[in-house]
Coordinates of C-alpha atoms and ligand atoms in Angstrom, one line a residue:
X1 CA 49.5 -81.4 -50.1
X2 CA 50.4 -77.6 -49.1
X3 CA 53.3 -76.8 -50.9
X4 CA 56.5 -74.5 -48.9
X5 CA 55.8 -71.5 -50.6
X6 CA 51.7 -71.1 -49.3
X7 CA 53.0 -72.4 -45.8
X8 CA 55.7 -69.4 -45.6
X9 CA 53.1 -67.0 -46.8
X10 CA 51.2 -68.4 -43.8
X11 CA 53.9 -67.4 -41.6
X12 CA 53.1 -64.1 -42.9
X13 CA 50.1 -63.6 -42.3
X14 CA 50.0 -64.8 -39.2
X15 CA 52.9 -63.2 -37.7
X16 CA 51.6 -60.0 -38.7
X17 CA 51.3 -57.7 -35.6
X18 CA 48.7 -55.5 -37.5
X19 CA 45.2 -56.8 -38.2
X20 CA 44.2 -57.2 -41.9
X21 CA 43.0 -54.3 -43.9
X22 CA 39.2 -53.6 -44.1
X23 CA 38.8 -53.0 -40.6
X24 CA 39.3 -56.6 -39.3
X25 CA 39.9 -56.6 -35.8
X26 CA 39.9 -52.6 -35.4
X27 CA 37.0 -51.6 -33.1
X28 CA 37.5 -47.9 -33.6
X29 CA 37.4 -48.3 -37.3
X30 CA 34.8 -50.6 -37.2
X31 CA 32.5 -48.5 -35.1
X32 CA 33.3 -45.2 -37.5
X33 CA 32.1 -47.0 -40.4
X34 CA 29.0 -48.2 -38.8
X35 CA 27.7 -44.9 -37.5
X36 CA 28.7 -43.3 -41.2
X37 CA 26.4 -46.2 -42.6
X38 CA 23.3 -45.8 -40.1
X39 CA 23.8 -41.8 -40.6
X40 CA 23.2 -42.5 -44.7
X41 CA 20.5 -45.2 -43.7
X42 CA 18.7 -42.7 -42.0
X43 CA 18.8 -39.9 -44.3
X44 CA 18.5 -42.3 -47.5
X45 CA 16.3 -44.6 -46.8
X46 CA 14.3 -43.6 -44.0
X47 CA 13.9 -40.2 -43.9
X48 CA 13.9 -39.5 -47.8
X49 CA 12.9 -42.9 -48.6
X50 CA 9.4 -42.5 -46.7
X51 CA 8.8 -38.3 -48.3
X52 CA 6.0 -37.9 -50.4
X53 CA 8.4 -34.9 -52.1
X54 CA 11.0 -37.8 -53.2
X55 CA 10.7 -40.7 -56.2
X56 CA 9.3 -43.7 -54.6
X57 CA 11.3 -45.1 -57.4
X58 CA 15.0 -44.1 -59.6
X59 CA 14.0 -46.5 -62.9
X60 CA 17.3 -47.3 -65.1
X61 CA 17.4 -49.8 -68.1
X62 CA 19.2 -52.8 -66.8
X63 CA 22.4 -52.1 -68.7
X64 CA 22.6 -48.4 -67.7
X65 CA 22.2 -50.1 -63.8
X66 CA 24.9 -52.2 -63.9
X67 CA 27.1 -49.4 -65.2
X68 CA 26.4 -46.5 -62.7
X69 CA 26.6 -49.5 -59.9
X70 CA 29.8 -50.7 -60.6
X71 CA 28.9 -54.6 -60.0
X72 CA 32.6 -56.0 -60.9
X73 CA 34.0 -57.5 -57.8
X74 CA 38.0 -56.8 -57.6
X75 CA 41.2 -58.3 -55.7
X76 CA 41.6 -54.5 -54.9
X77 CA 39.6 -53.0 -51.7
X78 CA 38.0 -49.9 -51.7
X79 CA 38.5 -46.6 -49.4
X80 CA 36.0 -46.3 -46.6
X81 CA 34.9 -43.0 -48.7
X82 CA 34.4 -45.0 -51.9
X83 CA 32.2 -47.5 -50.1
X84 CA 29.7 -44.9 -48.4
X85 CA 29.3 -43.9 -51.5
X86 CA 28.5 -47.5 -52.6
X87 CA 26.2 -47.5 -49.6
X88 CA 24.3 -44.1 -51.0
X89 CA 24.1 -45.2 -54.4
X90 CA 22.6 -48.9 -53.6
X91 CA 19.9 -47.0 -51.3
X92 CA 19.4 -44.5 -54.2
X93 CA 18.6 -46.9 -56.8
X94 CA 16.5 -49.0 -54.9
X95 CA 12.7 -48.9 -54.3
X96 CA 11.8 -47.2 -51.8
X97 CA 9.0 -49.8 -50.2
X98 CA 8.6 -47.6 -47.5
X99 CA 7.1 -44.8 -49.8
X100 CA 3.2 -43.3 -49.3
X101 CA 3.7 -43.9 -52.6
X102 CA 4.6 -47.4 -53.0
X103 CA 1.4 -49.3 -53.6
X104 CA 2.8 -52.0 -55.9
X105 CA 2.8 -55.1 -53.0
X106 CA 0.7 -56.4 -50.2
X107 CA 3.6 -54.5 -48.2
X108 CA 4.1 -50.9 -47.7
X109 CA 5.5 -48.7 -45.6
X110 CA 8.1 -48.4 -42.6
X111 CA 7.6 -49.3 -38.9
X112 CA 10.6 -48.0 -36.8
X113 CA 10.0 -50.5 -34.1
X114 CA 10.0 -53.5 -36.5
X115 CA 13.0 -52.1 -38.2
X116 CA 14.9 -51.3 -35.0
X117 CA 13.9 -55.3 -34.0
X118 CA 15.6 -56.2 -37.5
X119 CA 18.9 -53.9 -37.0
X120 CA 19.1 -56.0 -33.7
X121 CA 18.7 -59.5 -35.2
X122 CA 20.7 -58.8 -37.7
X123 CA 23.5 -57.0 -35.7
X124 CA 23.6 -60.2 -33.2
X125 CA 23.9 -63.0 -36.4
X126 CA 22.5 -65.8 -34.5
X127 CA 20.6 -68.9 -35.9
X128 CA 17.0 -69.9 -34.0
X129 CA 17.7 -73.4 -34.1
X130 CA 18.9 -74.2 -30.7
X131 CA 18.0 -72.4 -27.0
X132 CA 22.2 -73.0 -26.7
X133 CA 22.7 -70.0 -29.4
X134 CA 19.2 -68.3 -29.4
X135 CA 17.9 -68.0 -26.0
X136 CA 16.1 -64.8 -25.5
X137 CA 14.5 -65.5 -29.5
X138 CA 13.4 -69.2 -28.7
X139 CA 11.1 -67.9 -26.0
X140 CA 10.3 -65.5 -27.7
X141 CA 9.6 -67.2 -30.8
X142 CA 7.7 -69.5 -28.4
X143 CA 5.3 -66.5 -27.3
X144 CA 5.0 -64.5 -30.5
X145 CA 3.5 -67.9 -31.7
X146 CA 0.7 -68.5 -28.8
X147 CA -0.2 -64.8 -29.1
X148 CA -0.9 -65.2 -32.6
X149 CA -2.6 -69.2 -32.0
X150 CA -4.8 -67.4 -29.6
X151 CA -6.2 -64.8 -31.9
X152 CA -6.9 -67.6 -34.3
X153 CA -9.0 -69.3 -31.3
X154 CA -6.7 -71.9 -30.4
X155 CA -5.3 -72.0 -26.7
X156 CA -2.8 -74.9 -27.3
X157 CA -1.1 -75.6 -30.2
X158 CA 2.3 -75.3 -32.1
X159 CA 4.2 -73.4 -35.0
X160 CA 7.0 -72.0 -36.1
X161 CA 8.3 -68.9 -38.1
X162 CA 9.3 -69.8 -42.0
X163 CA 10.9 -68.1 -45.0
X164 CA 7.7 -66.8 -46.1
X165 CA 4.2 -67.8 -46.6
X166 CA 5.1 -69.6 -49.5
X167 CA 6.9 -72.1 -47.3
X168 CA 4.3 -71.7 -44.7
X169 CA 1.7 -73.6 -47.5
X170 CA 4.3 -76.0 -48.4
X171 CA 4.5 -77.2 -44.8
X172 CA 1.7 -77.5 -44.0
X173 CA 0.8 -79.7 -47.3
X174 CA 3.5 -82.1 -46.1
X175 CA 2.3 -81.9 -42.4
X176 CA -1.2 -82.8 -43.6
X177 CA 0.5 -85.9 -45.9
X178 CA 2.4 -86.9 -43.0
X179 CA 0.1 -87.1 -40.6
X180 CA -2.1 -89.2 -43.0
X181 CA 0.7 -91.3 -44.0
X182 CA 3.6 -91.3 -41.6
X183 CA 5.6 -93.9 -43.7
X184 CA 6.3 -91.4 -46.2
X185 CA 9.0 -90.0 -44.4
X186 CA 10.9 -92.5 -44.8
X187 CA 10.1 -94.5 -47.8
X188 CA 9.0 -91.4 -49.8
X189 CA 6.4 -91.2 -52.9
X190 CA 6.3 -95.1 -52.8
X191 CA 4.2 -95.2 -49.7
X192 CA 1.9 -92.7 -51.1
X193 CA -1.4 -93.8 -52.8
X194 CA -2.2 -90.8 -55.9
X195 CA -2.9 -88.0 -53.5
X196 CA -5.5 -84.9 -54.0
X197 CA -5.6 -82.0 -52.5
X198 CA -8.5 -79.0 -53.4
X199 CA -8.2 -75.4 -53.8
X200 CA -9.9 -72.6 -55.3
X201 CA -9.0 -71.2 -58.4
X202 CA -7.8 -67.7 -56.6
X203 CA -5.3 -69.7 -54.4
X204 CA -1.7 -68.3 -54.4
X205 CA 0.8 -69.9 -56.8
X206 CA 3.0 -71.7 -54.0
X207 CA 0.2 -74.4 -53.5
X208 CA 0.7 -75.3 -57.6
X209 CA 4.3 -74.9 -57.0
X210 CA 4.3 -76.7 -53.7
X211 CA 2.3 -79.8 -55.0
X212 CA 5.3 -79.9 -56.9
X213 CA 8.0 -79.2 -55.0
X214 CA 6.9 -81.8 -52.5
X215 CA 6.6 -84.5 -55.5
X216 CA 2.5 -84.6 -55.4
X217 CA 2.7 -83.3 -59.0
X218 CA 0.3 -80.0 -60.2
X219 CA -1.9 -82.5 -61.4
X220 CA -2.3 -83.3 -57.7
X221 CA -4.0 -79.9 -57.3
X222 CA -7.7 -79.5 -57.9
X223 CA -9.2 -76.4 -58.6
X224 CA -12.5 -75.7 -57.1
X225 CA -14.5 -73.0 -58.7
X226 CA -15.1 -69.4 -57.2
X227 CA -17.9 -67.3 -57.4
X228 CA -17.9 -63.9 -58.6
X229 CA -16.3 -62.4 -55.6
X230 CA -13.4 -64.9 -55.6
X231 CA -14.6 -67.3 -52.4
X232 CA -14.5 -70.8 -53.1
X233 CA -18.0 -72.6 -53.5
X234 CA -18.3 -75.4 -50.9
X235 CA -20.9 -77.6 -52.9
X236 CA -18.2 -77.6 -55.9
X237 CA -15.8 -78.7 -53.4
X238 CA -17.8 -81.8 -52.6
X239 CA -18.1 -82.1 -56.2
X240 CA -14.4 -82.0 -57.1
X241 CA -13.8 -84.7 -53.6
X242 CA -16.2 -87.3 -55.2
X243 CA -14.6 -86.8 -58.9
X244 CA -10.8 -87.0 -57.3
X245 CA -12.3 -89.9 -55.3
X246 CA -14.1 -92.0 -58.2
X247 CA -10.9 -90.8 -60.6
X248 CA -9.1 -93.4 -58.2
X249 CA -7.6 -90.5 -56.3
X250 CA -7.5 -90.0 -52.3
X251 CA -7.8 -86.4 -50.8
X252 CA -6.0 -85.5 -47.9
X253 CA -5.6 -81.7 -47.7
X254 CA -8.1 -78.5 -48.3
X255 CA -6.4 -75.2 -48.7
X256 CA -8.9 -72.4 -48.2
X257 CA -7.7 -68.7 -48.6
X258 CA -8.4 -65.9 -46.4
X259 CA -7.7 -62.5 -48.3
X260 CA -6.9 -63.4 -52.1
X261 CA -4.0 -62.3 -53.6
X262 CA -5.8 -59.8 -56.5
X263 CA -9.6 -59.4 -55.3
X264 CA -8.9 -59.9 -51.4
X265 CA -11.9 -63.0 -51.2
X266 CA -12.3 -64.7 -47.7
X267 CA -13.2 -67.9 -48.6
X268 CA -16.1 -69.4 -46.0
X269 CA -14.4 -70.8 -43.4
X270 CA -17.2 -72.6 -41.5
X271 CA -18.9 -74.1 -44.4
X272 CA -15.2 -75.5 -45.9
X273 CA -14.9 -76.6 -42.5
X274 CA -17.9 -78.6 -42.6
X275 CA -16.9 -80.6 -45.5
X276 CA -13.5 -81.3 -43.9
X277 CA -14.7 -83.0 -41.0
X278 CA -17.3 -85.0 -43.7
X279 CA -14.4 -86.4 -45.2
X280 CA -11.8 -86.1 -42.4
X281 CA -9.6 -83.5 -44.5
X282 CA -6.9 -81.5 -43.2
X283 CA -7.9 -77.8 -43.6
X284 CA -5.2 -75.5 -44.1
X285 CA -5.9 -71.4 -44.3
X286 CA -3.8 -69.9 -46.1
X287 CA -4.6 -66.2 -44.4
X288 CA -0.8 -64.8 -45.6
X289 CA -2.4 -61.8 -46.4
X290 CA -5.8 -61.7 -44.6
X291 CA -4.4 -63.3 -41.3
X292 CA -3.9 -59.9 -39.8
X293 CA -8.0 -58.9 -39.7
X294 CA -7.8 -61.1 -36.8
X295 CA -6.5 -58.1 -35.2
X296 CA -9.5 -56.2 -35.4
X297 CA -12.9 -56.9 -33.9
X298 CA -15.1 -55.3 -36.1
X299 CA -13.9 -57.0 -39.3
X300 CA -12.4 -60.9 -38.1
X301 CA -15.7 -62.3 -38.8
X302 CA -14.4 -62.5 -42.1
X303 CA -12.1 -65.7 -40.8
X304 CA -15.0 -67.0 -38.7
X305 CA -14.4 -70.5 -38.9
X306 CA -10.9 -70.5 -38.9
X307 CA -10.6 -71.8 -35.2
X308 CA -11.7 -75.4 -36.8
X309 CA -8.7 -75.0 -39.6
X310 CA -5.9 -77.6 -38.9
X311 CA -3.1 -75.0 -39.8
X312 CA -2.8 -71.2 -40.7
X313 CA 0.1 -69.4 -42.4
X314 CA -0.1 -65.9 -41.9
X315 CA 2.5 -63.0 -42.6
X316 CA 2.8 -60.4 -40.0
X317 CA 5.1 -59.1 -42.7
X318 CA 2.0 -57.8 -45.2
X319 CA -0.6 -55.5 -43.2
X320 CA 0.7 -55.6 -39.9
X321 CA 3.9 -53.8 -41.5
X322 CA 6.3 -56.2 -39.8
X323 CA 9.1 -56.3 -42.3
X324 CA 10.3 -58.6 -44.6
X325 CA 10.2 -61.8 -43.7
X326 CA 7.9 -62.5 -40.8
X327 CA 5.6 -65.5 -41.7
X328 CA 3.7 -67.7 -39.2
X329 CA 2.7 -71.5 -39.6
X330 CA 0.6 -72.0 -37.0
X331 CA -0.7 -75.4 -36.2
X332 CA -3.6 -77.0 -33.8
X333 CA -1.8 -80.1 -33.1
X334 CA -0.2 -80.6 -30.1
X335 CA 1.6 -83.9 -30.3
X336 CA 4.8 -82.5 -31.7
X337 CA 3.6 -83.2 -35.6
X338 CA 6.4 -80.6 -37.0
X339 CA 9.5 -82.2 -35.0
X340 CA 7.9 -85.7 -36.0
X341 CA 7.7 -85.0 -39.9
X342 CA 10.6 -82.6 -40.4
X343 CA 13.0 -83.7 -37.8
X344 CA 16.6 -85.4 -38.1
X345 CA 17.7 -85.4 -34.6
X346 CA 21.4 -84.7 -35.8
X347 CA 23.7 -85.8 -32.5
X348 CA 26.3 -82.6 -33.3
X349 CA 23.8 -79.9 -32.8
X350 CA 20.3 -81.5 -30.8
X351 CA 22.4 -83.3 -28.3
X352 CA 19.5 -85.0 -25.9
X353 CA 21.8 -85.0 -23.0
X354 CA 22.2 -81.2 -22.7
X355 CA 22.1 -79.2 -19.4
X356 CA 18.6 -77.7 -20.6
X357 CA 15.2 -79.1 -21.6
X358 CA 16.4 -80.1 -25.1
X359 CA 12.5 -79.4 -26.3
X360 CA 13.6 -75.5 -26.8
X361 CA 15.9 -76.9 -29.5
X362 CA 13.5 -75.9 -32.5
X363 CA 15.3 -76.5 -34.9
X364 CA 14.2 -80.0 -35.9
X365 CA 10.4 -78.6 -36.6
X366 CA 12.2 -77.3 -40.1
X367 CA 14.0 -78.8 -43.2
X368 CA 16.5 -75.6 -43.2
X369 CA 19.3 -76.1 -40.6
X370 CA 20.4 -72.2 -39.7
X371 CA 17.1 -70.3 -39.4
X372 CA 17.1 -66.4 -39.0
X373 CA 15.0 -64.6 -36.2
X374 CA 11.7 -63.4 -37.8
X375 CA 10.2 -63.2 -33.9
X376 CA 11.8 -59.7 -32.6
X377 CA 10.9 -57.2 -35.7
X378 CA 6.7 -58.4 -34.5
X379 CA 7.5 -58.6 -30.5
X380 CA 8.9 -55.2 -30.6
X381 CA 6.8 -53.7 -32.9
X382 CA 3.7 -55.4 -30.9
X383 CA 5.1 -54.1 -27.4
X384 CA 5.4 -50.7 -28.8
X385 CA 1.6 -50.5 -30.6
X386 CA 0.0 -52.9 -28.2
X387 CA -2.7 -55.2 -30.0
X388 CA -4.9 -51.9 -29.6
X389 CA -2.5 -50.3 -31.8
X390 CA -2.1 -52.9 -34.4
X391 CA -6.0 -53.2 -34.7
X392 CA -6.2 -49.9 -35.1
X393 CA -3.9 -50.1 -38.6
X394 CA -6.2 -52.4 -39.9
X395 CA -9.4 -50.6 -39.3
X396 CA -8.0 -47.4 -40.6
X397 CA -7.2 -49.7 -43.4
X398 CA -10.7 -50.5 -44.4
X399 CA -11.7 -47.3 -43.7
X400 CA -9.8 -45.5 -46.4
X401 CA -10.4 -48.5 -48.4
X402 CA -13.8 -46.8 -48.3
X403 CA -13.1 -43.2 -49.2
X404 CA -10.7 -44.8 -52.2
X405 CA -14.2 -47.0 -53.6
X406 CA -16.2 -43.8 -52.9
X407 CA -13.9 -41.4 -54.9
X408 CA -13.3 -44.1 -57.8
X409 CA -17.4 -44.2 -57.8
X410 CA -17.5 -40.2 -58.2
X411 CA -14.7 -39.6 -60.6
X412 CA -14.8 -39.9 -64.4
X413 CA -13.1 -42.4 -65.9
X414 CA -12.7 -44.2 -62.7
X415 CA -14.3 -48.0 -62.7
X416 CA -14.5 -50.5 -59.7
X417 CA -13.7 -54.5 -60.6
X418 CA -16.6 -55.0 -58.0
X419 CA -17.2 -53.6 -54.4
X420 CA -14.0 -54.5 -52.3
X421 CA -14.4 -56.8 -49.3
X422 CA -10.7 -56.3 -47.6
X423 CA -8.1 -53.8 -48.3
X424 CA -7.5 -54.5 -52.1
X425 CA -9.2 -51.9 -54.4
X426 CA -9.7 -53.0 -57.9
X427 CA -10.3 -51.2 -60.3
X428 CA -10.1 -49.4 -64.1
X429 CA -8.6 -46.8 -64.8
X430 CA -11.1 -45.8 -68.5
X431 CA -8.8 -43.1 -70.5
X432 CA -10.3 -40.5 -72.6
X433 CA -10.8 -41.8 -75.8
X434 CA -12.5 -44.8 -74.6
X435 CA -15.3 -43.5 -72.3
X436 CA -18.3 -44.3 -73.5
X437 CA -17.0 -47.2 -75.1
X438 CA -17.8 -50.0 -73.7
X439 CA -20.2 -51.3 -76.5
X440 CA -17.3 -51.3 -79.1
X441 CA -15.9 -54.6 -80.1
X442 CA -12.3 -53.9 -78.9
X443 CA -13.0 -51.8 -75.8
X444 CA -11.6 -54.7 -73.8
X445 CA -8.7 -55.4 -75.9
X446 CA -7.8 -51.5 -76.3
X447 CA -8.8 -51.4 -71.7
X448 CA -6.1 -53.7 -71.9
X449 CA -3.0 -51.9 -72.8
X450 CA -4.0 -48.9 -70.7
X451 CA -2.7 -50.4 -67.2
X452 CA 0.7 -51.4 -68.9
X453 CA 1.1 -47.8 -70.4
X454 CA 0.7 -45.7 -67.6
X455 CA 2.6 -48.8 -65.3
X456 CA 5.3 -47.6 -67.5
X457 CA 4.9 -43.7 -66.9
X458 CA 4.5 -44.0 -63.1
X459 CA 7.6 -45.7 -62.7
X460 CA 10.0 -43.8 -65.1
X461 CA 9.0 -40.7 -63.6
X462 CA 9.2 -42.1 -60.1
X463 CA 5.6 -40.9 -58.8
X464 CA 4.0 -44.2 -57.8
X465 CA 4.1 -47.6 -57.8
X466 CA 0.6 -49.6 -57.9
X467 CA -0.1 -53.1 -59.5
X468 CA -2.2 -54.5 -62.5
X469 CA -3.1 -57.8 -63.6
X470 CA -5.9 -59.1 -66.1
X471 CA -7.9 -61.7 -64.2
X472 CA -10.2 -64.7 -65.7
X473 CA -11.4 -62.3 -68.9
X474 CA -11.4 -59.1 -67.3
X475 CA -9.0 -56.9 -69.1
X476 CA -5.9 -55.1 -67.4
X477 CA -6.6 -53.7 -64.2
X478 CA -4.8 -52.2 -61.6
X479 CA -5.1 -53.5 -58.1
X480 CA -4.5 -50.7 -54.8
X481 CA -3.2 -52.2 -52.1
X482 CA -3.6 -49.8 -48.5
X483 CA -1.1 -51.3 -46.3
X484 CA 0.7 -48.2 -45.1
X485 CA -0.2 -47.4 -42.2
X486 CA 1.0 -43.7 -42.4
X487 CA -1.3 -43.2 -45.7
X488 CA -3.6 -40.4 -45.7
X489 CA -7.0 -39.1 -47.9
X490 CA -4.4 -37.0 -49.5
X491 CA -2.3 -39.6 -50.6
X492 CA -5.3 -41.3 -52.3
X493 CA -6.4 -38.1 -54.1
X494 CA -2.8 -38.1 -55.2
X495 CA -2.9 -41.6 -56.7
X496 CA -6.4 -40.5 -58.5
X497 CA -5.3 -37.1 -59.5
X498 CA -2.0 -38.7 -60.5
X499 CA -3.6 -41.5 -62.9
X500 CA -5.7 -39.0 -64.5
X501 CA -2.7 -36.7 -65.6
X502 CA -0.5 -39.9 -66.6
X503 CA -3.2 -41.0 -68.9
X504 CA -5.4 -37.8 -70.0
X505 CA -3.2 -38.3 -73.5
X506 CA -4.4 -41.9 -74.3
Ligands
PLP601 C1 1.8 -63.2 -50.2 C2 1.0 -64.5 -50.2 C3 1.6 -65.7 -50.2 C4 3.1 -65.9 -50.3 O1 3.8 -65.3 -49.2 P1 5.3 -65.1 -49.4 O2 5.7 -64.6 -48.1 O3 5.5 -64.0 -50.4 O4 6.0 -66.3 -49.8 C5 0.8 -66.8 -50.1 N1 -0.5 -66.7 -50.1 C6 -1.2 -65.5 -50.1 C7 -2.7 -65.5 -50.1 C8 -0.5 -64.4 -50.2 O5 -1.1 -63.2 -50.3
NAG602 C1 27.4 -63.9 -39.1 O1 27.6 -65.3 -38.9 C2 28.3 -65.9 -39.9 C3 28.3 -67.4 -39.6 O2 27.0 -67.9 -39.6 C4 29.7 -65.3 -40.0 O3 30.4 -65.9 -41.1 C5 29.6 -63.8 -40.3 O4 30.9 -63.2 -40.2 C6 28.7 -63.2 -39.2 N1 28.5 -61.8 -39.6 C7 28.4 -60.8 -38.8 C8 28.1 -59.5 -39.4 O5 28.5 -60.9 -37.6

């Protein structure tokens, strides 16, 4: 029960002929402040934030963070001054992403297009789940999608844009399971038989934490072995089917990778395929990373095969430079599998008497209920570049992928992992005191803290950001990513020159 005293203050409130502080209600002031903040965007974060002459990075310990941020929240609001400055300082602080520097992710750079697509989406705050409230984005959506079905090889088809290619994998694991058994939607694990699904040991994390997300269990999960260059080994795969099989288990999903997370494998498509229709598998390609080849006709034949996958996830959002988040699931069925598994039909929002043809209403292909617009930052970016344009990024991708190898081949103290198939350059970086080394008993051990060390000097001085990562018993090594499209041969004699300065001491 509301009591007099909150009723009167109400009243107040109500009857107040002003609108409320904070610029509720006040167009002028609303508009003031929002060309202030775009004129600090642009200077901060765009063009500073892209400079090769500013940090990439402003390192603070955590505690010395929270201090010059001012994190408290207060009953007392701020000036408009005071919160431009908050506006500076959150942009100063931050990473720049957009850096020539910024090598630390399988993202880098800025596209103006895609960014001016996400000021729009997110200046218009609407949800894709119905055509009601989303209309231009649902047919969009809808096109985006074919487009990037049809570079795959598929002219029918459906999919849907999720939260990141983590989900992507994680729905299409319980689109294969459903389709298999379509009980289990309804009476859950207790339909199930023990389930087993195969992937290679250089798979992304999300299948491990998918299997168990979606209740499978890790144990579900069956690694297949690798070969030195990080593709998955068919004949093992039959191998690990019969074991799972004779172990009482039933397999129902493949996940093959195109463009591994550290070495950049393709796994081989066609033969994996082969095996799938053998033991009537669904193959799912996770090409989060390597999806975007596709794009370019002298390198997709590293995802031939992928036209006989069952489902893709691919992020626009990693080479193509579409902006955080932009992931495809893209899917070859066309009897309306996603709506089927993940749907609800909910009478308040998917009303099937509606004034339109209620099958624009996507929002039953996903478990989330709002969903934001990941569509515009890739159709406008893609109408400005053309498909012409976007292949071009990738090939000039490869390409300086190839002066990087060559130069790490001609310097001292420069080592390659192994000869690079995609854009991801591994490599060591061999300090002084250990050239010449390699036979000592602790080389690796000693290789090892190298990476770390100048990982540490990089970022405190704000020069560069780049990877590292020990893999299977290779020691420490940092792995170059070139996703920037804006990246030059001098940016990559910077990174060299820079490494060798950071670590001449050790
Ligand atoms: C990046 C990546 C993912 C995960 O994508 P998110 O959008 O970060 O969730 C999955 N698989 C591969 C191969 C990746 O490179
Ligand atoms: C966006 O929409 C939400 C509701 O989903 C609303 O609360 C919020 O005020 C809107 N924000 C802007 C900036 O329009």
């Amino acid at each position: 029960m509301r009591n007099g005293s909150t009723l009167l203050a109400d009243f107040i409130l109500m009857a107040a002929s002003k609108p409320l502080a904070a610029l509720d209600g006040d167009p002028m002031a609303v508009e003031a402040l929002l060309r202030d903040v775009f004129g600090i965007v642009i200077d901060e974060a765009i063009r500073k934030g892209t400079s090769a002459s500013e940090k990439v990075c402003e390192w603070k310990e955590p505690e010395e963070l929270k201090q010059l941020l001012d994190l408290e929240l207060q009953s007392q609001g701020e000036s408009q001054e005071q919160i431009l400055e908050r506006c500076r300082a959150v942009i100063h602080y931050s990473v720049k992403t957009g850096h020539p520097r910024f090598f630390n992710q399988l993202f880098s750079g800025l596209d103006p297009h895609a960014l001016a697509g996400r000021i729009i989406t997110e200046s218009l705050n609407t949800s894709q789940y119905t055509y009601e409230i989303a209309p231009v984005f649902v047919l969009m959506e809808e096109e985006v999608l074919k487009k990037l079905r049809a570079l795959v090889g598929w002219n029918a088809g459906d999919g849907v844009f999720c939260p990141g290619g983590s989900i992507s994998n994680m729905y299409a694991m319980n689109l294969a399971r459903y389709q298999r058994y379509p009980d289990c939607k309804q009476r859950g694990l207790r339909a199930l038989p023990p389930l087993a699904l195969f992937t290679s040991k250089e798979c992304h994390y999300s299948i491990s934490k998918g299997a168990a997300f979606l209740g499978l269990g890790t144990d579900s999960v069956r690694v297949v072995k690798a070969d030195e260059r990080g593709k998955m080994i068919p004949e093992d795969l039959e191998r690990q089917i019969s074991l799972a099989e004779a172990e009482g288990s039933v397999p129902f999903l493949v996940s093959a990778t195109s463009g591994t997370t550290v070495l950049g494998a393709f796994d081989p498509l066609d033969a994996l395929a082969d095996v799938c229709q053998r033991h009537r598998l669904w193959l799912h390609v996770d090409a989060a990373w390597g999806g975007s080849v596709l794009l370019s006709r002298t390198h997709r034949h590293l995802l031939d095969g992928i036209q006989r996958a069952d489902s893709v996830a691919w992020n626009p959002h990693k080479l193509l430079g579409a902006g955080l988040q932009c992931s495809a699931l893209l899917l070859r069925d066309t009897s309306n599998l996603l709506k089927r598994c993940h749907g609800s039909q909910a009478s308040y929002l998917f009303q099937q008497d509606k004034f339109y043809d209620v099958a624009l209403d996507t929002g039953d292909k996903v478990v989330q209920c709002g969903r934001r617009v990941d569509c515009l930052k890739l159709w406008l970016m893609w109408k400005a570049q053309g498909g012409q344009g976007l292949e071009q990024r990738v090939d000039r991708a490869f390409a300086l992928t190839r002066y990087l190898v060559e130069e790490i081949k001609a310097r001292e103290g420069f080592e390659l992992v192994m000869e690079p198939e995609f854009v991801n350059v591994c490599f060591w970086f061999v300090p002084p005191s250990l050239r010449g080394k390699k036979e000592s008993p602790d080389y690796s051990q000693k290789l090892s803290q190298v990476a770390p060390v100048l990982k540490e000097r990089m970022v405190k001085k704000g020069s560069m950001m780049i990877g590292y990562q020990p893999h299977g018993t290779r020691a420490n090594f940092f792995r170059m990513v070139l996703a920037n499209p804006t990246l030059v041969k001098a940016d990559i004699d910077f990174l060299l020159c820079e490494l060798e300065s950071l670590g001449q001491d050790l």
